[in-house]
Structure formats: C-alpha cells, structure tokens
CSV table of C-alpha atoms and ligand atoms in Angstrom, one decimal:
chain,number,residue,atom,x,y,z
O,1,UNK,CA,40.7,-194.5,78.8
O,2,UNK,CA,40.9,-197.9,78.2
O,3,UNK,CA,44.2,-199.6,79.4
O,4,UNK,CA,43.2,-203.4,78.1
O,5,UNK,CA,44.5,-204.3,74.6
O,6,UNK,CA,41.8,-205.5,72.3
O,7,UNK,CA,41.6,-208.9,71.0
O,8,UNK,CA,43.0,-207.7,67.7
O,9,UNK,CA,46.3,-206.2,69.5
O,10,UNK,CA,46.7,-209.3,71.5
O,11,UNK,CA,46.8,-211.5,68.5
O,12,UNK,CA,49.5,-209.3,67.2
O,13,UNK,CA,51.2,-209.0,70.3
O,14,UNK,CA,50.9,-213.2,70.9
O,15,UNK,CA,52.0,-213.7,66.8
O,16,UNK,CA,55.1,-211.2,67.2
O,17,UNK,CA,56.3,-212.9,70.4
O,18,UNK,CA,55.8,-216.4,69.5
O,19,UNK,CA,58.4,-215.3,66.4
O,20,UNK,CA,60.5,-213.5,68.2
O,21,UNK,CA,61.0,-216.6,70.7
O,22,UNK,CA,61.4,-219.0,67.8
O,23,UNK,CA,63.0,-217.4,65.2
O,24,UNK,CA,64.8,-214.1,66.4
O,25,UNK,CA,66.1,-214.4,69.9
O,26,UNK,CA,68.7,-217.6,68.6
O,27,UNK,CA,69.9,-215.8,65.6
O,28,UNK,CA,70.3,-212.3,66.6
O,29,UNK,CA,73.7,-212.6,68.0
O,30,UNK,CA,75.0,-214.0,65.0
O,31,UNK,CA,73.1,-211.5,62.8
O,32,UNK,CA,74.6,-208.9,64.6
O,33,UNK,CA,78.0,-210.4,64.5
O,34,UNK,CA,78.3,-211.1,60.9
O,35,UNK,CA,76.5,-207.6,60.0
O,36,UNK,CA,74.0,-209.9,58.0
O,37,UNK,CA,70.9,-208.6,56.7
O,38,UNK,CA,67.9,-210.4,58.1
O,39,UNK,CA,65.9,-211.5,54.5
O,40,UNK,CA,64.7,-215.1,55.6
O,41,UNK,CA,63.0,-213.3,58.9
O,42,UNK,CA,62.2,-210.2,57.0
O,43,UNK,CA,60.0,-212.0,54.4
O,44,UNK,CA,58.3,-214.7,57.7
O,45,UNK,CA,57.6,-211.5,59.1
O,46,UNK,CA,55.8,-210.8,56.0
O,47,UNK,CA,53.9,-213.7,55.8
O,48,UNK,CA,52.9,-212.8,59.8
O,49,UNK,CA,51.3,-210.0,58.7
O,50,UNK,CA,53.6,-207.4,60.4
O,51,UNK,CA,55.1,-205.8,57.0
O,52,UNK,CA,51.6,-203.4,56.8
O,53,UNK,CA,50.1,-203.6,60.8
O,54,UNK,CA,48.7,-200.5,60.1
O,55,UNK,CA,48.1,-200.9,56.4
O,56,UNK,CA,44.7,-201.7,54.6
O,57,UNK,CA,43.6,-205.3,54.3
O,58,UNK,CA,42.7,-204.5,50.8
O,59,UNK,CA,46.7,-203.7,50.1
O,60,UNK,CA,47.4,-206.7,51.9
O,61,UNK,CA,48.0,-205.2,55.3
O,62,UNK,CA,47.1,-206.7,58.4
O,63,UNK,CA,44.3,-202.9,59.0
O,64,UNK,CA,45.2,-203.8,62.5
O,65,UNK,CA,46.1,-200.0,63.5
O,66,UNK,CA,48.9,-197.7,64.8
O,67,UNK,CA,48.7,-199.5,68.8
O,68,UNK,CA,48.8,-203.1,67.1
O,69,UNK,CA,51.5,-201.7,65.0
O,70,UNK,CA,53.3,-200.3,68.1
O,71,UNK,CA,53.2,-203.3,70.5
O,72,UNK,CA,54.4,-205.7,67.5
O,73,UNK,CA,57.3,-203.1,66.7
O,74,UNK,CA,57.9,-203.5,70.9
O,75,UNK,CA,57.8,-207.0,70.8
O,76,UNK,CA,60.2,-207.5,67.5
O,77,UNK,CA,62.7,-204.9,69.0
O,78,UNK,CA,62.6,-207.2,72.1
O,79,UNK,CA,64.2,-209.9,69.8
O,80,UNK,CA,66.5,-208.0,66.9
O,81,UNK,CA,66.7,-204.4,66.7
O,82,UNK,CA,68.2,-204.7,63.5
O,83,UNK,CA,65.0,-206.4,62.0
O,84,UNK,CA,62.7,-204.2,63.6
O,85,UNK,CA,64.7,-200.9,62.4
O,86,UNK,CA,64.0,-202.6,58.8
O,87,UNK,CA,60.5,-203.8,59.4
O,88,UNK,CA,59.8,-200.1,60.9
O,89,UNK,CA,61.1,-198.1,57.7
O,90,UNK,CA,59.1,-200.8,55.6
O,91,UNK,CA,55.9,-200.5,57.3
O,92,UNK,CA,56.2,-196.4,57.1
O,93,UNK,CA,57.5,-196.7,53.8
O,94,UNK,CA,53.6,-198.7,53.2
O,95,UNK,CA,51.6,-196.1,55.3
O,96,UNK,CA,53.1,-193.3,53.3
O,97,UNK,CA,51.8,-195.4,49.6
O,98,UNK,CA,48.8,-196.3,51.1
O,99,UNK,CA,48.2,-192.6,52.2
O,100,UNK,CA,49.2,-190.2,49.7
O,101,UNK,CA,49.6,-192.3,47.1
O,102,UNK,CA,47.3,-193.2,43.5
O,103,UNK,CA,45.4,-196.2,43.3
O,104,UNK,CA,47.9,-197.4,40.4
O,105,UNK,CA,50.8,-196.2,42.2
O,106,UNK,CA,49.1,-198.7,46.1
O,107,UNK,CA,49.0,-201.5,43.5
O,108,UNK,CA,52.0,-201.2,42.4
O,109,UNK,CA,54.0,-201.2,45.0
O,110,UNK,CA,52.0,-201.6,48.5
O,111,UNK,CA,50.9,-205.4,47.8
O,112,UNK,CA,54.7,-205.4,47.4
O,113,UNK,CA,55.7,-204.3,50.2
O,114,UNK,CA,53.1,-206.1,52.7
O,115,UNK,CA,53.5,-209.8,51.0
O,116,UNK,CA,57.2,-209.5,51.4
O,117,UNK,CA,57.8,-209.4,47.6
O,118,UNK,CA,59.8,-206.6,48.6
O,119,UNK,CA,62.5,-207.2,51.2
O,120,UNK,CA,62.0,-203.9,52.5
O,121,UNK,CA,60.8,-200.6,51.5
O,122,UNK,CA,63.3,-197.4,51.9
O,123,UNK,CA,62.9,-193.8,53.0
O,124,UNK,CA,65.4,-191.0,51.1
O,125,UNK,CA,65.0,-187.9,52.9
O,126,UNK,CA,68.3,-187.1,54.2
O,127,UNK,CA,71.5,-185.7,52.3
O,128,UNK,CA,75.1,-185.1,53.4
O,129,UNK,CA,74.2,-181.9,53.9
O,130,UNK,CA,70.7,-181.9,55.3
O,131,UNK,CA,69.9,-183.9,58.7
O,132,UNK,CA,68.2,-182.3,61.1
O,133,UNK,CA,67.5,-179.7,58.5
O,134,UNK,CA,65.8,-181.7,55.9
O,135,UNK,CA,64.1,-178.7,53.9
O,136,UNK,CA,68.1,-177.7,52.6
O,137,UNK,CA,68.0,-180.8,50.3
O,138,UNK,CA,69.9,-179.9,47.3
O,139,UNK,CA,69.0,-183.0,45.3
O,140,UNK,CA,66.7,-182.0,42.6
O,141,UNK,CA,64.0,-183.4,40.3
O,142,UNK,CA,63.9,-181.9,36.8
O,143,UNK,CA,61.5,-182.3,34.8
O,144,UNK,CA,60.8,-183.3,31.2
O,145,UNK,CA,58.3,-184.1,28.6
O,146,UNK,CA,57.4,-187.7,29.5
O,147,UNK,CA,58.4,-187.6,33.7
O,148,UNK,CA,61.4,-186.5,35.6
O,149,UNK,CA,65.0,-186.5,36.1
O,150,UNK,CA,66.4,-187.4,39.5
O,151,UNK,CA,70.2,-185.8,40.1
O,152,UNK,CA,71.5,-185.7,43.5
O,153,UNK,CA,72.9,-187.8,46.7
O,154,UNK,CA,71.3,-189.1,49.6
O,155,UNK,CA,72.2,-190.1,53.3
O,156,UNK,CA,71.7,-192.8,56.1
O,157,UNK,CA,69.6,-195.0,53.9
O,158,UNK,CA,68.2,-197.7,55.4
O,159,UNK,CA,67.7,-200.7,53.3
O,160,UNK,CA,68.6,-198.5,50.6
O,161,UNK,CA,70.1,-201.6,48.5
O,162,UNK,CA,67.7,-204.0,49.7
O,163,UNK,CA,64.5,-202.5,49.4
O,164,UNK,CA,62.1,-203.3,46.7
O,165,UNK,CA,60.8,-199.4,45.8
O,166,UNK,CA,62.1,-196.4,47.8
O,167,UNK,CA,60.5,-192.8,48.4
O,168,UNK,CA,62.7,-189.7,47.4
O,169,UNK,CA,62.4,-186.1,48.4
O,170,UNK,CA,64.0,-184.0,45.5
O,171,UNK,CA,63.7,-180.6,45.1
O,172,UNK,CA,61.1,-180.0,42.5
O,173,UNK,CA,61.2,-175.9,42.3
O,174,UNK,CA,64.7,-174.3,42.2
O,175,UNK,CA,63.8,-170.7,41.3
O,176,UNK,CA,64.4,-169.6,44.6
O,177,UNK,CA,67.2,-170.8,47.1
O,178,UNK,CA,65.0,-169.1,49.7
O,179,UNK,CA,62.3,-171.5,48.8
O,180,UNK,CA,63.1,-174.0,51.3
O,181,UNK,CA,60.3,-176.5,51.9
O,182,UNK,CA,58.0,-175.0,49.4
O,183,UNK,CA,59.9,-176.6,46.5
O,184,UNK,CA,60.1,-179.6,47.4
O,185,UNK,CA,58.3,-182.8,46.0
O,186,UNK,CA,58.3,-186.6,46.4
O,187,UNK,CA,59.1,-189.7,44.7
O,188,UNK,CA,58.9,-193.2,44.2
O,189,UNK,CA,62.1,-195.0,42.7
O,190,UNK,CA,61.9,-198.9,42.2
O,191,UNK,CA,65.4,-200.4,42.8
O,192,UNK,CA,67.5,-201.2,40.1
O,193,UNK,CA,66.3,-198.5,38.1
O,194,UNK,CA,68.9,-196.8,35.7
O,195,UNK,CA,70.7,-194.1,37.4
O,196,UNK,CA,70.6,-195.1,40.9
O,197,UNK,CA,73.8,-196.1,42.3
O,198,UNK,CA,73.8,-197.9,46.3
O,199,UNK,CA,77.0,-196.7,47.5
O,200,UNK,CA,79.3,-199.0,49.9
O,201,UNK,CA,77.0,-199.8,53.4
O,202,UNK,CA,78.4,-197.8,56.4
O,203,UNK,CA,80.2,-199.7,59.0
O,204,UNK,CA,77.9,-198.8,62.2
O,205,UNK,CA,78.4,-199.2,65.7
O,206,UNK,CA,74.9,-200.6,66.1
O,207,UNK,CA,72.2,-201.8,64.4
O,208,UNK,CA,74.3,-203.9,62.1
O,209,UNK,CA,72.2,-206.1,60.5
O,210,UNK,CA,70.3,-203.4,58.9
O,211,UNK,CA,71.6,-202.4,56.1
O,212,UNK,CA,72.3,-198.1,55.8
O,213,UNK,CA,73.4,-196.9,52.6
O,214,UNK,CA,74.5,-193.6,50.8
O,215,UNK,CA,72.9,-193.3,47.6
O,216,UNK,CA,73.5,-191.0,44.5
O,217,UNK,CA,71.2,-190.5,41.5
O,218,UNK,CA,72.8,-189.0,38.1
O,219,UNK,CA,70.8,-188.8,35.0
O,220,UNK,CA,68.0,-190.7,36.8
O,221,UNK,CA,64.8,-191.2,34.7
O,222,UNK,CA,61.5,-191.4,36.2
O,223,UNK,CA,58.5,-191.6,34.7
O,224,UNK,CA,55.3,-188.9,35.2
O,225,UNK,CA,53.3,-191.5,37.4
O,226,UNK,CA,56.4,-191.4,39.7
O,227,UNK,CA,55.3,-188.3,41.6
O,228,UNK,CA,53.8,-189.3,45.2
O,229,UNK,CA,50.7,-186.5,46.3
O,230,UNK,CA,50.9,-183.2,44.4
O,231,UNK,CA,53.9,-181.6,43.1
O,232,UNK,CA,55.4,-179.3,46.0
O,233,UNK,CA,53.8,-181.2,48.9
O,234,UNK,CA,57.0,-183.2,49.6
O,235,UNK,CA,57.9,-181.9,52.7
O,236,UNK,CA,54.5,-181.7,54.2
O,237,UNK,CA,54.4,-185.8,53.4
O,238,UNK,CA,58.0,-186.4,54.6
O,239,UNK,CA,56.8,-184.5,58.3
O,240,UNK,CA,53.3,-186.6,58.3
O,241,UNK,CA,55.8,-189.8,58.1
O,242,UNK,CA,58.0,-189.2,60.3
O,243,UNK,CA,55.5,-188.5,62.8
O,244,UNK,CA,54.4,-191.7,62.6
O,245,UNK,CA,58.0,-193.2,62.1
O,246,UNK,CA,58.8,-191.5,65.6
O,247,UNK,CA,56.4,-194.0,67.4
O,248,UNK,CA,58.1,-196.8,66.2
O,249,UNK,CA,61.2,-195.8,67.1
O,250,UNK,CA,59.9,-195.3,70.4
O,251,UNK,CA,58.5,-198.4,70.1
O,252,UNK,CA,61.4,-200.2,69.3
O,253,UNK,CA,63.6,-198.3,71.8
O,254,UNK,CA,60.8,-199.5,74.5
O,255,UNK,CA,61.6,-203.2,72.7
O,256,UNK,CA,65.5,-203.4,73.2
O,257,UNK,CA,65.2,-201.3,76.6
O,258,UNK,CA,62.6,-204.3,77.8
O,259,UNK,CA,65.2,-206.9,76.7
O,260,UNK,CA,68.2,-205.5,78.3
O,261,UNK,CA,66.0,-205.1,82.2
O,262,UNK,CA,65.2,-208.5,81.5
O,263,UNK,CA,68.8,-209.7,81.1
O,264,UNK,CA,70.0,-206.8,84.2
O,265,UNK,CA,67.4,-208.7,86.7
O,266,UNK,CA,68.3,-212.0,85.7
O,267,UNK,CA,71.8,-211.4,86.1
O,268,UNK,CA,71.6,-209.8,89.1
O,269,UNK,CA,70.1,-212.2,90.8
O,270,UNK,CA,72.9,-214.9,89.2
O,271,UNK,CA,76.1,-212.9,89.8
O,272,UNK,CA,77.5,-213.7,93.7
O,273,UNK,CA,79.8,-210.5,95.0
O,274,UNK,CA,80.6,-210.7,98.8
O,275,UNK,CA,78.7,-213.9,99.7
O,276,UNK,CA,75.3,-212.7,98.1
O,277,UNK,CA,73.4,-211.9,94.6
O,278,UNK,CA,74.4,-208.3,93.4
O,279,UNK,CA,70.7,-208.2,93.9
O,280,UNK,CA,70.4,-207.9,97.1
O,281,UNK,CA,72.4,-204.6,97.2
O,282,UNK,CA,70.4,-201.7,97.0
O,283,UNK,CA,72.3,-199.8,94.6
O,284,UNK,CA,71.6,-202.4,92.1
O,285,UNK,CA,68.1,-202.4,93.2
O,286,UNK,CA,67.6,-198.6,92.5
O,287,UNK,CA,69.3,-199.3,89.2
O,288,UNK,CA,66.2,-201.9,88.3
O,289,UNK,CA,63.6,-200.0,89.9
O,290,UNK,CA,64.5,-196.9,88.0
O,291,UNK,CA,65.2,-198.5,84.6
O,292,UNK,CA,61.3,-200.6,85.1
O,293,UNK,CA,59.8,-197.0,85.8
O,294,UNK,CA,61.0,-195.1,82.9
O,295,UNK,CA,60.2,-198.3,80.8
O,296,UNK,CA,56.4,-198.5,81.8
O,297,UNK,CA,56.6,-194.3,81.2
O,298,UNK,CA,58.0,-194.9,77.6
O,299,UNK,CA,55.7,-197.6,77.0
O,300,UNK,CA,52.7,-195.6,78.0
O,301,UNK,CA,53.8,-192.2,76.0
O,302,UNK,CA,54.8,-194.5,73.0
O,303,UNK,CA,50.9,-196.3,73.0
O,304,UNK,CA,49.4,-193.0,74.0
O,305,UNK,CA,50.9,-191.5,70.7
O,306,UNK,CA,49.3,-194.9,68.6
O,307,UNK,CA,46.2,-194.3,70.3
O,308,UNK,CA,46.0,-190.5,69.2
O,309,UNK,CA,47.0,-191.4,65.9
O,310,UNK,CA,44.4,-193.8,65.3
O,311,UNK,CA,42.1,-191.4,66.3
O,312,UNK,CA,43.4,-188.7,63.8
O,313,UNK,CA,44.0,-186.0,66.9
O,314,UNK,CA,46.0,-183.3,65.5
O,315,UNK,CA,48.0,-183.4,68.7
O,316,UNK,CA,49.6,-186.7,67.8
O,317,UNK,CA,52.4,-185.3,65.6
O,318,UNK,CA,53.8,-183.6,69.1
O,319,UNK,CA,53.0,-186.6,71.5
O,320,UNK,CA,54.9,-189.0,68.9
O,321,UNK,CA,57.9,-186.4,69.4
O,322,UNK,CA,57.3,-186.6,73.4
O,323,UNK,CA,57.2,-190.8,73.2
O,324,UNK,CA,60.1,-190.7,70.7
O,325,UNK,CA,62.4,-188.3,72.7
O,326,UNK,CA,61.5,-190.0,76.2
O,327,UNK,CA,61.8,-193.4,75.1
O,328,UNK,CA,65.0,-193.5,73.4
O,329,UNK,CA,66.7,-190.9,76.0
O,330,UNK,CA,65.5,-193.8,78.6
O,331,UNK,CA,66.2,-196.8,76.8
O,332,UNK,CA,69.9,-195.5,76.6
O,333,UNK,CA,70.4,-195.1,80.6
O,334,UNK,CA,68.5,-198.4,81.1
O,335,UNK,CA,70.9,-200.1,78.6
O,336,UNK,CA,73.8,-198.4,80.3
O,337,UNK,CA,72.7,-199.4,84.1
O,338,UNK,CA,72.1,-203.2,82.8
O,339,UNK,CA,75.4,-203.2,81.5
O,340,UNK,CA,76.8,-201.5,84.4
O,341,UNK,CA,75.3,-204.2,86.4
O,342,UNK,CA,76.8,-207.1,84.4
O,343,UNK,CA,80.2,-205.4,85.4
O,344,UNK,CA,83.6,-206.3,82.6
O,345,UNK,CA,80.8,-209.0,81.5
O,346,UNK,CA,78.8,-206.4,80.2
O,347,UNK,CA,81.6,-204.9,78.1
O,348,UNK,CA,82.1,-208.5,75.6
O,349,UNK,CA,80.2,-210.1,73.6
O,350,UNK,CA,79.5,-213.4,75.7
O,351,UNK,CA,76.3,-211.7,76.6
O,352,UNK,CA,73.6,-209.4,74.8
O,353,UNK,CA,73.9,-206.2,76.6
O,354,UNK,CA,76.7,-204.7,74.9
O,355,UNK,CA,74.6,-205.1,71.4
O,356,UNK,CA,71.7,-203.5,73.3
O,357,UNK,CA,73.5,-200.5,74.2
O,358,UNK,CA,75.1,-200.3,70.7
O,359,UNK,CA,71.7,-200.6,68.7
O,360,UNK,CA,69.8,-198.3,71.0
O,361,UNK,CA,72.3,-195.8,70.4
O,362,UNK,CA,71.0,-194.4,67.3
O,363,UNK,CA,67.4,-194.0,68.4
O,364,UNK,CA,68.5,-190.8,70.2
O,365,UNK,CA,69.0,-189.8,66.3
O,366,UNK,CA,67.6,-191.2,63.9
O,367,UNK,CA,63.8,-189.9,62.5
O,368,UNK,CA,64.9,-187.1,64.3
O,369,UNK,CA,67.5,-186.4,66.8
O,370,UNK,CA,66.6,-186.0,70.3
O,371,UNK,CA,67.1,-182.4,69.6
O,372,UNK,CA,64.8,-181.8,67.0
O,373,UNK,CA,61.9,-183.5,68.7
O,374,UNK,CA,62.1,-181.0,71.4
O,375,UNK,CA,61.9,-178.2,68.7
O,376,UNK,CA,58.7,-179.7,67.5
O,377,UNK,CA,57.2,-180.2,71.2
O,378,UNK,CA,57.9,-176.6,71.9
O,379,UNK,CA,57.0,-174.9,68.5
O,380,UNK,CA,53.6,-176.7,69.4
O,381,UNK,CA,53.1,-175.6,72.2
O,382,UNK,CA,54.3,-172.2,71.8
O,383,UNK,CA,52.0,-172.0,68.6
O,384,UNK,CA,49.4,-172.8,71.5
I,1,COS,N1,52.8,-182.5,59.7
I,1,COS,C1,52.4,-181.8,58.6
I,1,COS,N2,53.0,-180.6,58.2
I,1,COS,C2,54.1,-180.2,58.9
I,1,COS,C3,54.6,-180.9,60.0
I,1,COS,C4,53.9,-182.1,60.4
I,1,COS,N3,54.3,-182.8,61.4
I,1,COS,N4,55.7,-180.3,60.5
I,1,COS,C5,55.9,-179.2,59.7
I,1,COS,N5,54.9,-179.2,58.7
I,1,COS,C6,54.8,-178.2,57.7
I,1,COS,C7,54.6,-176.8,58.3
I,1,COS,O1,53.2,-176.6,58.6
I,1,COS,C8,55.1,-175.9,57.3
I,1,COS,O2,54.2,-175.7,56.2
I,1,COS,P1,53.6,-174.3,55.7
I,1,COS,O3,54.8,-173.4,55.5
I,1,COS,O4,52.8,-174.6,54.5
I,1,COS,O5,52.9,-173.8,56.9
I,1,COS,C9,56.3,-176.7,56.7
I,1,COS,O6,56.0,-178.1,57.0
I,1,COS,C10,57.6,-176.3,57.2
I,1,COS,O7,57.6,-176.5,58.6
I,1,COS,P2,58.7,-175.8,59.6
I,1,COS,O8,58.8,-174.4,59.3
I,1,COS,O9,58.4,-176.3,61.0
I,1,COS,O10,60.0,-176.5,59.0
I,1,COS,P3,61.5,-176.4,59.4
I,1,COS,O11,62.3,-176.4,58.2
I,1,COS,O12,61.7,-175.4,60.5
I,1,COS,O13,61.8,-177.9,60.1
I,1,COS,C11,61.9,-179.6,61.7
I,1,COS,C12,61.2,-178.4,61.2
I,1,COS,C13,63.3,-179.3,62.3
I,1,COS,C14,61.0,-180.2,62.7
I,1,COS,C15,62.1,-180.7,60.5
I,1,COS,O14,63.0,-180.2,59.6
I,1,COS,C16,62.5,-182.0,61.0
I,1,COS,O15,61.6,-182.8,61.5
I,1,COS,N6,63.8,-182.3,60.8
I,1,COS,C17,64.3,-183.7,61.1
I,1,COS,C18,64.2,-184.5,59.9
I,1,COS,C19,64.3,-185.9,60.3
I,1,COS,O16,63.6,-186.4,61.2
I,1,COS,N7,65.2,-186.6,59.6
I,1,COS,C20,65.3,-188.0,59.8
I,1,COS,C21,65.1,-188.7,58.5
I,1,COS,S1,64.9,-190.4,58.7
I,1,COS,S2,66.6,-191.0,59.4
C-alpha cells in the first residue's frame, strides 16, 4: 500500500489546481448565480487534458488512470461543482466509448469528446418513471431494415442540450414486460439529430451551472452502427458506468466538502463573538475536527475505490458504492457545520457556503441515491 501519489498524479493534481485557482475559483459565483453553463472552462479543461484522465492517449486522453482521474475531479470540485458535475458525466461518457465501443464508433466520437470538440458528453439512463429502478425503462428502440428507431422520454439529463454525442438506454426486446434488464440495449445519439427534442432545463437548487434536461425521442432514426456493445447488454454497460461514475461523485463530493472546511476554518478564526475568534470555542472546534476526519475518510474510500479499479479487482464496483455513499452523506454534514459556523452569514450569498451546501445536495442522489448504494454493498456481500 502505497500512500505517495506518483509523478503522473501529481502533475494532474498540480495542472487541475493551478486552473482551478486561476480560472474557476473567480468565476464560480457568478456561474452559479446567472445558472450559466461553463463552455469557455469546459473546453480549457479540455485542452488540460482532464476531458479523458482515464481515457487512452491514442483517443486523445490523458491514459493517466482512475486515481489521476479522481484527485483532478477533487481538485476541480474544489473550485466549481457545476463544472466538475459536467466534466465527470463527460469523462464517463469517454470511458464507456472507449470501453465497449467499435473502433469506428472511438473515432468517432472519443477524439470528440477528449479535444473538447464536444462541450460535453451526456448519459440517458433515467426516465420519469425509472430512477432508482433503471431496468423499468419504458423507452424503446425498434428496429428496422437499415438501424433503429428511438421513441421514448428521458430524465435528469445532464448536459443533455449541450453535449456533443449522448449514450441512450432503450429497450431493445419488448416481448416480455417481465423481461426487465434482459431487454435492454444501448445507444449512441449525436445531438441535433432528427427526432430528439431537449426539453426546457430544470430550475435546481444546486448545481446550476450545469445544465439538466428532460429529453424525448419520437420517430428517432438511428442508424445500425449506433448500437454500443451487443444488442441486450445495455444494462450490464449502464451498471459498469455507473460504478465508475460513483467515484467521481465521491470525488467531487470530497472536492466541494474540502472547499467549504476551508472557508469554516478561515472564518472561524475571523469572526469575533464575546471578545474572541469563534475558534477558540470548543464547540466550533469539534465541528472542524469532525468535518477534517470524515474528509480524510472520504478521501481515502474515494482513492481506494480508483486504486481497485485500476487494478480491475472485481470488488471495486461495491467499494465505489462504499466511497460514493460515505462521501457525499459526509460532505453534506461538513457543508452544514461550515455554514452553521458562519452563523445568518452563512444563509446569503455574500459568501460561498450556501452554494456548497446547495450543490452538494444532489450527490446524496444522483448516479445512485444514497439508498441504492447500500443495496449494492449489501447484495455483495450477502452474495459473499
Ligand atoms: N456490473 C456489471 N453487471 C452488473 C452490475 C455491475 N455493477 N450490477 C448489476 N449487474 C448485472 C447483474 O449481474 C444482473 O445480470 P444477470 O441477470 O445477467 O446476472 C443484472 O445486471 C441485473 O442486476 P440486478 O438484479 O442487481 O438489477 P436490479 O434491477 O435489481 O437493480 C440496482 C440493481 C438498484 C443496483 C440498479 O438498478 C441501480 O444501480 N439503480 C440506480 C441507477 C442509477 O444509479 N441511476 C442514476 C443514473 S445517472 S443520474
């Protein structure tokens, strides 16, 4: 066990700071506040390499593997949580091309993707009607002598209207409505293509700047080549993802939950209550100390998971369930004791903590509610 980052993860770590001092941190406020999307940061993160971390340098990608890709996501989150929700998606969105996909179908779109061509990439898994239960999709994908036909709506798309190419789970074999997961296949849609309609973006409490979108396909025609991995394997691919999705939204949830002790301490220390820092009271004290051990806890659970990932352990799919659930479950109390300890300033906008507690919010559901990643650390280990 090797706690020291290699060279190769400290030059990501170093190039991901350095941009998230210059170019994140004194525009993320205003991001946040005009619910703008972050394309001109999006596309220099691009060109830093950190749009395919964990993506082959043959595809453009910077093949500097899931921990590299981890501590960047930490560091970006530090600076915008918005942008790195959109980077994360885009990255998976890469890893998921890369891994299942043809070599037409990697040079079509991954070079995309990692160059910043693309804005973003998009992941359509969810439906009005299937969350947490993603196998009762009801969209479906028909097909017909030259491809498919894609009717159906999705849910909670991120960058859904922005992205460059998206991947769609549609139901593929409809003979049986007790089919479930069996039936269901996987798709990738370039944007703008005839029969895709980006509904109106959701008005969120957090996360603003990144764009989420319902979407709806009617009459949607996709050629043969558009099928990712074999037909029927759809839900095996989305699960493979999303494990590795769930890291970096541990990773991120480490990333705002870093910013916001940060910003608790150094207020603290600032604020004068009965002749003396808040920070010299012990109840604020415990509220640091408690909030920098479950940090370093998430951190470790979130790198651990990279590590076994990079590795190709089996057990990784439940230990990126164990970092994901931990992490964001934490991130939300530290956010809440750091604004607790900036007082009524925490509850306005003059300072940051308020948008860290708003965007970490939905890391407690999204790729996966809290809920769902105990089912899959318990069906593991019950399996044995
Ligand atoms: N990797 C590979 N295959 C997996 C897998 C994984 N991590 N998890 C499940 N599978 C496979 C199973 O092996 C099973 O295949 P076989 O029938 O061929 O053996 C199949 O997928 C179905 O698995 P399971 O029975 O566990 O599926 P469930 O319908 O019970 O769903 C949960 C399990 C709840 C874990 C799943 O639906 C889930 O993760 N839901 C949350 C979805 C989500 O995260 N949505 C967010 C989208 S992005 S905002």
């Amino acid at each position: 066990m090797d706690f020291e980052p290699t060279e190769t993860q400290q030059l990501v770590v170093r190039t991901a700071r350095e941009f998230v001092e210059r170019k994140l941190l004194p525009v993320a406020a205003e991001l946040d506040r005009e619910s703008r999307f972050p394309s001109e940061q999006l596309s220099q993160l691009a060109e830093l390499g950190m749009m395919g971390v964990n993506i082959p340098a043959s595809l453009g990608g910077s093949e500097a593997g899931a921990v590299a890709y981890s501590l960047a996501m930490m560091e970006v989150a530090r600076g915008c949580a918005s942008t790195a929700v959109t980077m994360a998606v885009t990255n998976m969105v890469g890893e998921v091309i890369s891994f299942f996909g043809s070599d037409a179908q990697r040079e079509q779109y991954v070079t995309k993707l990692t160059s910043g061509e693309y804005a973003a990439g998009a992941f359509a898994l969810s439906e009005p009607g299937a969350g947490s239960d993603a196998a009762a999709m009801t969209t479906q994908a028909r097909r017909t002598d030259d491809g498919w036909v894609l009717d159906g709506q999705k849910m909670w798309i991120t960058s859904g209207g922005k992205c460059g190419v998206m991947v769609v789970w549609a139901r593929t074999d409809t003979s049986s409505n007790r089919l479930g997961h069996k039936g269901i296949s996987c798709f990738l849609v370039a944007q703008g293509t005839a029969g895709l309609k980006v509904e109106k973006k959701e008005d969120k409490l957090g996360l603003r700047a990144s764009e989420t979108v319902p979407l709806t396909f009617e009459d949607c025609h996709l050629p043969a080549d558009a099928l990712l991995g074999e037909e029927g394997q759809g839900f095996r691919i989305a699960m493979m993802a999303l494990d590795g999705g769930r890291i970096g939204i541990a990773s991120q949830a480490v990333g705002v939950a870093t910013a916001a002790l940060a910003e608790g301490i150094e207020y603290a220390k600032d604020r004068k209550q009965f002749r003396k820092p808040i920070a010299d009271f012990q109840a604020i004290q415990w509220m640091i100390a408690d909030s920098k051990t479950e940090l370093e806890a998430s951190r470790l659970l979130a790198l651990r998971a990279a590590e076994l990932k990079e590795r190709g352990a089996p057990s990784f799919s439940r230990e990126a369930a164990t970092a994901k659930v931990f992490a964001s479950e934490a991130a939300w109390r530290i956010c809440d004791r750091m604004l607790q300890i900036h007082g009524g300033y925490g509850y306005v906008r003059d300072f940051a903590i308020e948008r860290h507690l708003r965007d970490v919010r939905v890391a407690r559901i999204y790729e996966g509610t809290s809920e769902v990643q105990r089912t899959v650390i318990a069906r593991s280990l019950l399996r044995g």
